[in-house]
Amino acid sequence: MGRRRAKAAKVVKKPKPKMATNFKCPFCNHNGSIEATLDYERETGTLECRVCAATYSATINYLSEPIDVFSEWIDHCEAEQEEEERRLDAGDELRPSNKRRRLEQDGEGLGAGEAEAMADPREDPALHAGN
């Protein structure tokens, strides 16, 4: 008489975790509003917000996933914010162009009528039409 054969244990496969393709927008803060599309033939990854229409494109390779493009976008936004803060700390606020500043200094390059037109009537009451 023989022994009973032991049944082979079933192999339970864990499902692979799916990578996210929808993300939270860094500008409007809506969850799941960023949609990622990867075009491997053109080597471009594009992120677009369905709510505020913010977009970002990056160069990708055959290993890239949507989370890689999103992380690059977040890094880019943080770098821009740090640059803006550094510039404001240094006192380089948004100024008019050099040409405009140069013209405003002494009224150079302006005729008499143009210089008066640029003057603020609140500074010189004689130029105000109501007097």
PDB file of N, CA, C and O in Angstrom, residues 54-125:
ATOM      1  N   ALA A  54      -2.695  74.119 -15.948  1.00  0.00           N
ATOM      2  CA  ALA A  54      -1.241  74.210 -15.812  1.00  0.00           C
ATOM      3  C   ALA A  54      -0.619  73.012 -16.531  1.00  0.00           C
ATOM      4  O   ALA A  54      -1.140  71.904 -16.457  1.00  0.00           O
ATOM      5  N   THR A  55       0.476  73.240 -17.260  1.00  0.00           N
ATOM      6  CA  THR A  55       1.116  72.158 -18.001  1.00  0.00           C
ATOM      7  C   THR A  55       2.607  72.151 -17.729  1.00  0.00           C
ATOM      8  O   THR A  55       3.202  73.170 -17.370  1.00  0.00           O
ATOM      9  N   TYR A  56       3.202  70.973 -17.929  1.00  0.00           N
ATOM     10  CA  TYR A  56       4.644  70.823 -17.803  1.00  0.00           C
ATOM     11  C   TYR A  56       5.072  69.698 -18.726  1.00  0.00           C
ATOM     12  O   TYR A  56       4.414  68.658 -18.798  1.00  0.00           O
ATOM     13  N   SER A  57       6.165  69.886 -19.434  1.00  0.00           N
ATOM     14  CA  SER A  57       6.720  68.854 -20.313  1.00  0.00           C
ATOM     15  C   SER A  57       8.173  68.621 -19.940  1.00  0.00           C
ATOM     16  O   SER A  57       8.879  69.549 -19.562  1.00  0.00           O
ATOM     17  N   ALA A  58       8.582  67.359 -20.054  1.00  0.00           N
ATOM     18  CA  ALA A  58       9.955  67.008 -19.729  1.00  0.00           C
ATOM     19  C   ALA A  58      10.431  65.925 -20.683  1.00  0.00           C
ATOM     20  O   ALA A  58       9.636  65.188 -21.259  1.00  0.00           O
ATOM     21  N   THR A  59      11.738  65.828 -20.829  1.00  0.00           N
ATOM     22  CA  THR A  59      12.334  64.772 -21.637  1.00  0.00           C
ATOM     23  C   THR A  59      12.363  63.489 -20.810  1.00  0.00           C
ATOM     24  O   THR A  59      12.710  63.515 -19.641  1.00  0.00           O
ATOM     25  N   ILE A  60      11.971  62.374 -21.438  1.00  0.00           N
ATOM     26  CA  ILE A  60      11.936  61.095 -20.729  1.00  0.00           C
ATOM     27  C   ILE A  60      12.763  60.071 -21.488  1.00  0.00           C
ATOM     28  O   ILE A  60      13.189  60.310 -22.621  1.00  0.00           O
ATOM     29  N   ASN A  61      12.982  58.909 -20.855  1.00  0.00           N
ATOM     30  CA  ASN A  61      13.625  57.793 -21.535  1.00  0.00           C
ATOM     31  C   ASN A  61      12.760  56.556 -21.345  1.00  0.00           C
ATOM     32  O   ASN A  61      11.664  56.641 -20.797  1.00  0.00           O
ATOM     33  N   TYR A  62      13.225  55.416 -21.759  1.00  0.00           N
ATOM     34  CA  TYR A  62      12.408  54.204 -21.736  1.00  0.00           C
ATOM     35  C   TYR A  62      12.138  53.697 -20.326  1.00  0.00           C
ATOM     36  O   TYR A  62      11.252  52.869 -20.117  1.00  0.00           O
ATOM     37  N   LEU A  63      12.861  54.192 -19.328  1.00  0.00           N
ATOM     38  CA  LEU A  63      12.650  53.785 -17.941  1.00  0.00           C
ATOM     39  C   LEU A  63      11.709  54.722 -17.180  1.00  0.00           C
ATOM     40  O   LEU A  63      11.305  54.419 -16.065  1.00  0.00           O
ATOM     41  N   SER A  64      11.376  55.852 -17.744  1.00  0.00           N
ATOM     42  CA  SER A  64      10.602  56.867 -17.040  1.00  0.00           C
ATOM     43  C   SER A  64       9.167  56.429 -16.788  1.00  0.00           C
ATOM     44  O   SER A  64       8.557  55.746 -17.599  1.00  0.00           O
ATOM     45  N   GLU A  65       8.659  56.864 -15.648  1.00  0.00           N
ATOM     46  CA  GLU A  65       7.276  56.642 -15.247  1.00  0.00           C
ATOM     47  C   GLU A  65       6.643  58.007 -15.003  1.00  0.00           C
ATOM     48  O   GLU A  65       7.345  59.011 -14.856  1.00  0.00           O
ATOM     49  N   PRO A  66       5.311  58.071 -14.930  1.00  0.00           N
ATOM     50  CA  PRO A  66       4.655  59.367 -14.679  1.00  0.00           C
ATOM     51  C   PRO A  66       5.116  60.044 -13.391  1.00  0.00           C
ATOM     52  O   PRO A  66       5.242  61.266 -13.336  1.00  0.00           O
ATOM     53  N   ILE A  67       5.392  59.267 -12.360  1.00  0.00           N
ATOM     54  CA  ILE A  67       5.831  59.863 -11.100  1.00  0.00           C
ATOM     55  C   ILE A  67       7.175  60.565 -11.260  1.00  0.00           C
ATOM     56  O   ILE A  67       7.447  61.565 -10.593  1.00  0.00           O
ATOM     57  N   ASP A  68       8.008  60.097 -12.185  1.00  0.00           N
ATOM     58  CA  ASP A  68       9.300  60.743 -12.430  1.00  0.00           C
ATOM     59  C   ASP A  68       9.109  62.141 -13.018  1.00  0.00           C
ATOM     60  O   ASP A  68       9.786  63.090 -12.627  1.00  0.00           O
ATOM     61  N   VAL A  69       8.177  62.267 -13.958  1.00  0.00           N
ATOM     62  CA  VAL A  69       7.915  63.564 -14.583  1.00  0.00           C
ATOM     63  C   VAL A  69       7.298  64.506 -13.550  1.00  0.00           C
ATOM     64  O   VAL A  69       7.654  65.686 -13.473  1.00  0.00           O
ATOM     65  N   PHE A  70       6.370  63.983 -12.738  1.00  0.00           N
ATOM     66  CA  PHE A  70       5.742  64.812 -11.708  1.00  0.00           C
ATOM     67  C   PHE A  70       6.777  65.290 -10.692  1.00  0.00           C
ATOM     68  O   PHE A  70       6.776  66.455 -10.293  1.00  0.00           O
ATOM     69  N   SER A  71       7.675  64.416 -10.271  1.00  0.00           N
ATOM     70  CA  SER A  71       8.721  64.803  -9.317  1.00  0.00           C
ATOM     71  C   SER A  71       9.635  65.870  -9.903  1.00  0.00           C
ATOM     72  O   SER A  71      10.053  66.808  -9.204  1.00  0.00           O
ATOM     73  N   GLU A  72       9.931  65.739 -11.175  1.00  0.00           N
ATOM     74  CA  GLU A  72      10.766  66.747 -11.844  1.00  0.00           C
ATOM     75  C   GLU A  72      10.055  68.097 -11.869  1.00  0.00           C
ATOM     76  O   GLU A  72      10.670  69.147 -11.687  1.00  0.00           O
ATOM     77  N   TRP A  73       8.734  68.083 -12.081  1.00  0.00           N
ATOM     78  CA  TRP A  73       7.944  69.314 -12.100  1.00  0.00           C
ATOM     79  C   TRP A  73       7.973  69.977 -10.720  1.00  0.00           C
ATOM     80  O   TRP A  73       8.172  71.178 -10.598  1.00  0.00           O
ATOM     81  N   ILE A  74       7.776  69.177  -9.676  1.00  0.00           N
ATOM     82  CA  ILE A  74       7.791  69.714  -8.316  1.00  0.00           C
ATOM     83  C   ILE A  74       9.163  70.306  -8.008  1.00  0.00           C
ATOM     84  O   ILE A  74       9.266  71.403  -7.435  1.00  0.00           O
ATOM     85  N   ASP A  75      10.230  69.617  -8.387  1.00  0.00           N
ATOM     86  CA  ASP A  75      11.592  70.129  -8.167  1.00  0.00           C
ATOM     87  C   ASP A  75      11.797  71.441  -8.905  1.00  0.00           C
ATOM     88  O   ASP A  75      12.416  72.382  -8.388  1.00  0.00           O
ATOM     89  N   HIS A  76      11.276  71.527 -10.134  1.00  0.00           N
ATOM     90  CA  HIS A  76      11.394  72.743 -10.944  1.00  0.00           C
ATOM     91  C   HIS A  76      10.648  73.903 -10.277  1.00  0.00           C
ATOM     92  O   HIS A  76      11.168  75.026 -10.210  1.00  0.00           O
ATOM     93  N   CYS A  77       9.447  73.641  -9.761  1.00  0.00           N
ATOM     94  CA  CYS A  77       8.673  74.683  -9.079  1.00  0.00           C
ATOM     95  C   CYS A  77       9.392  75.166  -7.830  1.00  0.00           C
ATOM     96  O   CYS A  77       9.434  76.373  -7.557  1.00  0.00           O
ATOM     97  N   GLU A  78       9.955  74.253  -7.055  1.00  0.00           N
ATOM     98  CA  GLU A  78      10.680  74.630  -5.846  1.00  0.00           C
ATOM     99  C   GLU A  78      11.921  75.446  -6.183  1.00  0.00           C
ATOM    100  O   GLU A  78      12.246  76.413  -5.486  1.00  0.00           O
ATOM    101  N   ALA A  79      12.617  75.079  -7.250  1.00  0.00           N
ATOM    102  CA  ALA A  79      13.809  75.826  -7.655  1.00  0.00           C
ATOM    103  C   ALA A  79      13.443  77.249  -8.074  1.00  0.00           C
ATOM    104  O   ALA A  79      14.153  78.209  -7.732  1.00  0.00           O
ATOM    105  N   GLU A  80      12.324  77.405  -8.794  1.00  0.00           N
ATOM    106  CA  GLU A  80      11.886  78.736  -9.194  1.00  0.00           C
ATOM    107  C   GLU A  80      11.513  79.574  -7.979  1.00  0.00           C
ATOM    108  O   GLU A  80      11.824  80.755  -7.917  1.00  0.00           O
ATOM    109  N   GLN A  81      10.845  78.955  -7.011  1.00  0.00           N
ATOM    110  CA  GLN A  81      10.453  79.674  -5.805  1.00  0.00           C
ATOM    111  C   GLN A  81      11.677  80.113  -5.007  1.00  0.00           C
ATOM    112  O   GLN A  81      11.733  81.239  -4.516  1.00  0.00           O
ATOM    113  N   GLU A  82      12.675  79.247  -4.885  1.00  0.00           N
ATOM    114  CA  GLU A  82      13.899  79.618  -4.176  1.00  0.00           C
ATOM    115  C   GLU A  82      14.626  80.750  -4.880  1.00  0.00           C
ATOM    116  O   GLU A  82      15.147  81.664  -4.234  1.00  0.00           O
ATOM    117  N   GLU A  83      14.656  80.717  -6.204  1.00  0.00           N
ATOM    118  CA  GLU A  83      15.303  81.779  -6.984  1.00  0.00           C
ATOM    119  C   GLU A  83      14.571  83.101  -6.773  1.00  0.00           C
ATOM    120  O   GLU A  83      15.200  84.147  -6.609  1.00  0.00           O
ATOM    121  N   GLU A  84      13.241  83.054  -6.759  1.00  0.00           N
ATOM    122  CA  GLU A  84      12.456  84.261  -6.530  1.00  0.00           C
ATOM    123  C   GLU A  84      12.721  84.827  -5.142  1.00  0.00           C
ATOM    124  O   GLU A  84      12.896  86.039  -4.982  1.00  0.00           O
ATOM    125  N   GLU A  85      12.774  83.967  -4.119  1.00  0.00           N
ATOM    126  CA  GLU A  85      13.054  84.420  -2.764  1.00  0.00           C
ATOM    127  C   GLU A  85      14.455  85.003  -2.659  1.00  0.00           C
ATOM    128  O   GLU A  85      14.660  86.034  -2.010  1.00  0.00           O
ATOM    129  N   ARG A  86      15.424  84.383  -3.307  1.00  0.00           N
ATOM    130  CA  ARG A  86      16.798  84.884  -3.286  1.00  0.00           C
ATOM    131  C   ARG A  86      16.869  86.254  -3.943  1.00  0.00           C
ATOM    132  O   ARG A  86      17.558  87.157  -3.465  1.00  0.00           O
ATOM    133  N   ARG A  87      16.139  86.421  -5.039  1.00  0.00           N
ATOM    134  CA  ARG A  87      16.147  87.690  -5.749  1.00  0.00           C
ATOM    135  C   ARG A  87      15.480  88.785  -4.922  1.00  0.00           C
ATOM    136  O   ARG A  87      15.957  89.915  -4.870  1.00  0.00           O
ATOM    137  N   LEU A  88      14.380  88.457  -4.240  1.00  0.00           N
ATOM    138  CA  LEU A  88      13.703  89.449  -3.412  1.00  0.00           C
ATOM    139  C   LEU A  88      14.549  89.824  -2.194  1.00  0.00           C
ATOM    140  O   LEU A  88      14.554  90.978  -1.773  1.00  0.00           O
ATOM    141  N   ASP A  89      15.259  88.853  -1.626  1.00  0.00           N
ATOM    142  CA  ASP A  89      16.132  89.138  -0.494  1.00  0.00           C
ATOM    143  C   ASP A  89      17.286  90.045  -0.888  1.00  0.00           C
ATOM    144  O   ASP A  89      17.749  90.852  -0.094  1.00  0.00           O
ATOM    145  N   ALA A  90      17.736  89.925  -2.128  1.00  0.00           N
ATOM    146  CA  ALA A  90      18.841  90.752  -2.608  1.00  0.00           C
ATOM    147  C   ALA A  90      18.369  92.157  -2.993  1.00  0.00           C
ATOM    148  O   ALA A  90      19.168  93.022  -3.283  1.00  0.00           O
ATOM    149  N   GLY A  91      17.054  92.375  -3.014  1.00  0.00           N
ATOM    150  CA  GLY A  91      16.529  93.702  -3.354  1.00  0.00           C
ATOM    151  C   GLY A  91      16.324  93.906  -4.831  1.00  0.00           C
ATOM    152  O   GLY A  91      16.146  95.026  -5.272  1.00  0.00           O
ATOM    153  N   ASP A  92      16.346  92.863  -5.612  1.00  0.00           N
ATOM    154  CA  ASP A  92      16.134  92.988  -7.053  1.00  0.00           C
ATOM    155  C   ASP A  92      14.665  92.764  -7.365  1.00  0.00           C
ATOM    156  O   ASP A  92      14.282  91.784  -7.969  1.00  0.00           O
ATOM    157  N   GLU A  93      13.808  93.687  -6.946  1.00  0.00           N
ATOM    158  CA  GLU A  93      12.392  93.556  -7.229  1.00  0.00           C
ATOM    159  C   GLU A  93      12.166  93.821  -8.710  1.00  0.00           C
ATOM    160  O   GLU A  93      13.034  94.284  -9.422  1.00  0.00           O
ATOM    161  N   LEU A  94      10.966  93.539  -9.124  1.00  0.00           N
ATOM    162  CA  LEU A  94      10.633  93.802 -10.521  1.00  0.00           C
ATOM    163  C   LEU A  94      10.687  95.305 -10.751  1.00  0.00           C
ATOM    164  O   LEU A  94      10.012  96.079 -10.088  1.00  0.00           O
ATOM    165  N   ARG A  95      11.510  95.702 -11.669  1.00  0.00           N
ATOM    166  CA  ARG A  95      11.685  97.112 -11.982  1.00  0.00           C
ATOM    167  C   ARG A  95      11.330  97.339 -13.431  1.00  0.00           C
ATOM    168  O   ARG A  95      11.380  96.433 -14.249  1.00  0.00           O
ATOM    169  N   PRO A  96      11.033  98.573 -13.773  1.00  0.00           N
ATOM    170  CA  PRO A  96      10.822  98.858 -15.184  1.00  0.00           C
ATOM    171  C   PRO A  96      12.119  98.666 -15.961  1.00  0.00           C
ATOM    172  O   PRO A  96      13.199  98.636 -15.385  1.00  0.00           O
ATOM    173  N   SER A  97      11.995  98.531 -17.226  1.00  0.00           N
ATOM    174  CA  SER A  97      13.177  98.289 -18.048  1.00  0.00           C
ATOM    175  C   SER A  97      14.151  99.459 -17.942  1.00  0.00           C
ATOM    176  O   SER A  97      13.787 100.569 -17.584  1.00  0.00           O
ATOM    177  N   ASN A  98      15.408  99.219 -18.291  1.00  0.00           N
ATOM    178  CA  ASN A  98      16.449 100.249 -18.211  1.00  0.00           C
ATOM    179  C   ASN A  98      16.121 101.430 -19.097  1.00  0.00           C
ATOM    180  O   ASN A  98      16.392 102.572 -18.752  1.00  0.00           O
ATOM    181  N   LYS A  99      15.530 101.151 -20.248  1.00  0.00           N
ATOM    182  CA  LYS A  99      15.215 102.227 -21.177  1.00  0.00           C
ATOM    183  C   LYS A  99      14.206 103.174 -20.540  1.00  0.00           C
ATOM    184  O   LYS A  99      14.346 104.385 -20.617  1.00  0.00           O
ATOM    185  N   ARG A 100      13.192 102.631 -19.891  1.00  0.00           N
ATOM    186  CA  ARG A 100      12.173 103.461 -19.277  1.00  0.00           C
ATOM    187  C   ARG A 100      12.774 104.284 -18.127  1.00  0.00           C
ATOM    188  O   ARG A 100      12.487 105.461 -17.999  1.00  0.00           O
ATOM    189  N   ARG A 101      13.620 103.665 -17.298  1.00  0.00           N
ATOM    190  CA  ARG A 101      14.254 104.391 -16.204  1.00  0.00           C
ATOM    191  C   ARG A 101      15.128 105.517 -16.729  1.00  0.00           C
ATOM    192  O   ARG A 101      15.149 106.609 -16.188  1.00  0.00           O
ATOM    193  N   ARG A 102      15.852 105.242 -17.805  1.00  0.00           N
ATOM    194  CA  ARG A 102      16.746 106.248 -18.367  1.00  0.00           C
ATOM    195  C   ARG A 102      15.941 107.434 -18.884  1.00  0.00           C
ATOM    196  O   ARG A 102      16.319 108.584 -18.708  1.00  0.00           O
ATOM    197  N   LEU A 103      14.788 107.173 -19.496  1.00  0.00           N
ATOM    198  CA  LEU A 103      13.972 108.260 -20.026  1.00  0.00           C
ATOM    199  C   LEU A 103      13.338 109.065 -18.896  1.00  0.00           C
ATOM    200  O   LEU A 103      13.137 110.266 -19.025  1.00  0.00           O
ATOM    201  N   GLU A 104      13.032 108.415 -17.795  1.00  0.00           N
ATOM    202  CA  GLU A 104      12.375 109.109 -16.701  1.00  0.00           C
ATOM    203  C   GLU A 104      13.341 109.937 -15.853  1.00  0.00           C
ATOM    204  O   GLU A 104      12.916 110.836 -15.140  1.00  0.00           O
ATOM    205  N   GLN A 105      14.643 109.669 -15.918  1.00  0.00           N
ATOM    206  CA  GLN A 105      15.594 110.330 -15.033  1.00  0.00           C
ATOM    207  C   GLN A 105      15.563 111.847 -15.195  1.00  0.00           C
ATOM    208  O   GLN A 105      15.315 112.574 -14.250  1.00  0.00           O
ATOM    209  N   ASP A 106      15.828 112.336 -16.362  1.00  0.00           N
ATOM    210  CA  ASP A 106      15.854 113.785 -16.577  1.00  0.00           C
ATOM    211  C   ASP A 106      14.941 114.201 -17.717  1.00  0.00           C
ATOM    212  O   ASP A 106      15.070 115.303 -18.217  1.00  0.00           O
ATOM    213  N   GLY A 107      14.047 113.344 -18.114  1.00  0.00           N
ATOM    214  CA  GLY A 107      13.196 113.679 -19.235  1.00  0.00           C
ATOM    215  C   GLY A 107      13.963 113.666 -20.540  1.00  0.00           C
ATOM    216  O   GLY A 107      13.567 114.310 -21.499  1.00  0.00           O
ATOM    217  N   GLU A 108      15.097 112.937 -20.556  1.00  0.00           N
ATOM    218  CA  GLU A 108      15.925 112.884 -21.759  1.00  0.00           C
ATOM    219  C   GLU A 108      15.154 112.207 -22.878  1.00  0.00           C
ATOM    220  O   GLU A 108      14.412 111.265 -22.667  1.00  0.00           O
ATOM    221  N   GLY A 109      15.356 112.688 -24.069  1.00  0.00           N
ATOM    222  CA  GLY A 109      14.758 112.071 -25.232  1.00  0.00           C
ATOM    223  C   GLY A 109      13.288 112.402 -25.378  1.00  0.00           C
ATOM    224  O   GLY A 109      12.619 111.918 -26.266  1.00  0.00           O
ATOM    225  N   LEU A 110      12.763 113.231 -24.492  1.00  0.00           N
ATOM    226  CA  LEU A 110      11.365 113.597 -24.567  1.00  0.00           C
ATOM    227  C   LEU A 110      11.250 115.069 -24.906  1.00  0.00           C
ATOM    228  O   LEU A 110      12.020 115.900 -24.437  1.00  0.00           O
ATOM    229  N   GLY A 111      10.257 115.372 -25.681  1.00  0.00           N
ATOM    230  CA  GLY A 111       9.966 116.767 -25.956  1.00  0.00           C
ATOM    231  C   GLY A 111       9.303 117.371 -24.732  1.00  0.00           C
ATOM    232  O   GLY A 111       8.955 116.687 -23.774  1.00  0.00           O
ATOM    233  N   ALA A 112       9.083 118.688 -24.742  1.00  0.00           N
ATOM    234  CA  ALA A 112       8.499 119.356 -23.581  1.00  0.00           C
ATOM    235  C   ALA A 112       7.103 118.823 -23.290  1.00  0.00           C
ATOM    236  O   ALA A 112       6.729 118.594 -22.149  1.00  0.00           O
ATOM    237  N   GLY A 113       6.309 118.620 -24.316  1.00  0.00           N
ATOM    238  CA  GLY A 113       4.948 118.120 -24.125  1.00  0.00           C
ATOM    239  C   GLY A 113       4.927 116.694 -23.606  1.00  0.00           C
ATOM    240  O   GLY A 113       4.095 116.336 -22.781  1.00  0.00           O
ATOM    241  N   GLU A 114       5.848 115.873 -24.091  1.00  0.00           N
ATOM    242  CA  GLU A 114       5.897 114.480 -23.654  1.00  0.00           C
ATOM    243  C   GLU A 114       6.347 114.370 -22.206  1.00  0.00           C
ATOM    244  O   GLU A 114       5.851 113.551 -21.444  1.00  0.00           O
ATOM    245  N   ALA A 115       7.300 115.248 -21.794  1.00  0.00           N
ATOM    246  CA  ALA A 115       7.761 115.222 -20.418  1.00  0.00           C
ATOM    247  C   ALA A 115       6.635 115.624 -19.480  1.00  0.00           C
ATOM    248  O   ALA A 115       6.464 115.047 -18.407  1.00  0.00           O
ATOM    249  N   GLU A 116       5.822 116.622 -19.863  1.00  0.00           N
ATOM    250  CA  GLU A 116       4.694 117.026 -19.043  1.00  0.00           C
ATOM    251  C   GLU A 116       3.631 115.938 -19.007  1.00  0.00           C
ATOM    252  O   GLU A 116       2.976 115.742 -17.992  1.00  0.00           O
ATOM    253  N   ALA A 117       3.437 115.229 -20.112  1.00  0.00           N
ATOM    254  CA  ALA A 117       2.427 114.173 -20.165  1.00  0.00           C
ATOM    255  C   ALA A 117       2.806 113.025 -19.232  1.00  0.00           C
ATOM    256  O   ALA A 117       1.933 112.375 -18.666  1.00  0.00           O
ATOM    257  N   MET A 118       4.111 112.787 -19.062  1.00  0.00           N
ATOM    258  CA  MET A 118       4.554 111.711 -18.187  1.00  0.00           C
ATOM    259  C   MET A 118       4.539 112.129 -16.717  1.00  0.00           C
ATOM    260  O   MET A 118       4.517 111.294 -15.838  1.00  0.00           O
ATOM    261  N   ALA A 119       4.529 113.448 -16.430  1.00  0.00           N
ATOM    262  CA  ALA A 119       4.554 113.918 -15.050  1.00  0.00           C
ATOM    263  C   ALA A 119       3.222 113.592 -14.380  1.00  0.00           C
ATOM    264  O   ALA A 119       2.166 113.619 -14.996  1.00  0.00           O
ATOM    265  N   ASP A 120       3.282 113.296 -13.111  1.00  0.00           N
ATOM    266  CA  ASP A 120       2.087 112.969 -12.347  1.00  0.00           C
ATOM    267  C   ASP A 120       1.434 114.270 -11.911  1.00  0.00           C
ATOM    268  O   ASP A 120       2.056 115.094 -11.250  1.00  0.00           O
ATOM    269  N   PRO A 121       0.160 114.493 -12.242  1.00  0.00           N
ATOM    270  CA  PRO A 121      -0.492 115.751 -11.882  1.00  0.00           C
ATOM    271  C   PRO A 121      -0.618 115.937 -10.374  1.00  0.00           C
ATOM    272  O   PRO A 121      -0.741 117.044  -9.891  1.00  0.00           O
ATOM    273  N   ARG A 122      -0.565 114.869  -9.601  1.00  0.00           N
ATOM    274  CA  ARG A 122      -0.653 115.005  -8.150  1.00  0.00           C
ATOM    275  C   ARG A 122       0.627 115.589  -7.576  1.00  0.00           C
ATOM    276  O   ARG A 122       0.619 116.184  -6.504  1.00  0.00           O
ATOM    277  N   GLU A 123       1.747 115.420  -8.287  1.00  0.00           N
ATOM    278  CA  GLU A 123       3.022 115.963  -7.804  1.00  0.00           C
ATOM    279  C   GLU A 123       3.137 117.467  -8.096  1.00  0.00           C
ATOM    280  O   GLU A 123       3.726 118.210  -7.336  1.00  0.00           O
ATOM    281  N   ASP A 124       2.624 117.905  -9.223  1.00  0.00           N
ATOM    282  CA  ASP A 124       2.724 119.299  -9.614  1.00  0.00           C
ATOM    283  C   ASP A 124       1.315 119.831  -9.886  1.00  0.00           C
ATOM    284  O   ASP A 124       0.749 119.551 -10.939  1.00  0.00           O
ATOM    285  N   PRO A 125       0.760 120.599  -8.976  1.00  0.00           N
ATOM    286  CA  PRO A 125      -0.628 121.074  -9.176  1.00  0.00           C
ATOM    287  C   PRO A 125      -0.772 121.974 -10.392  1.00  0.00           C
ATOM    288  O   PRO A 125      -1.864 122.109 -10.929  1.00  0.00           O
TER     289      PRO A 125
END
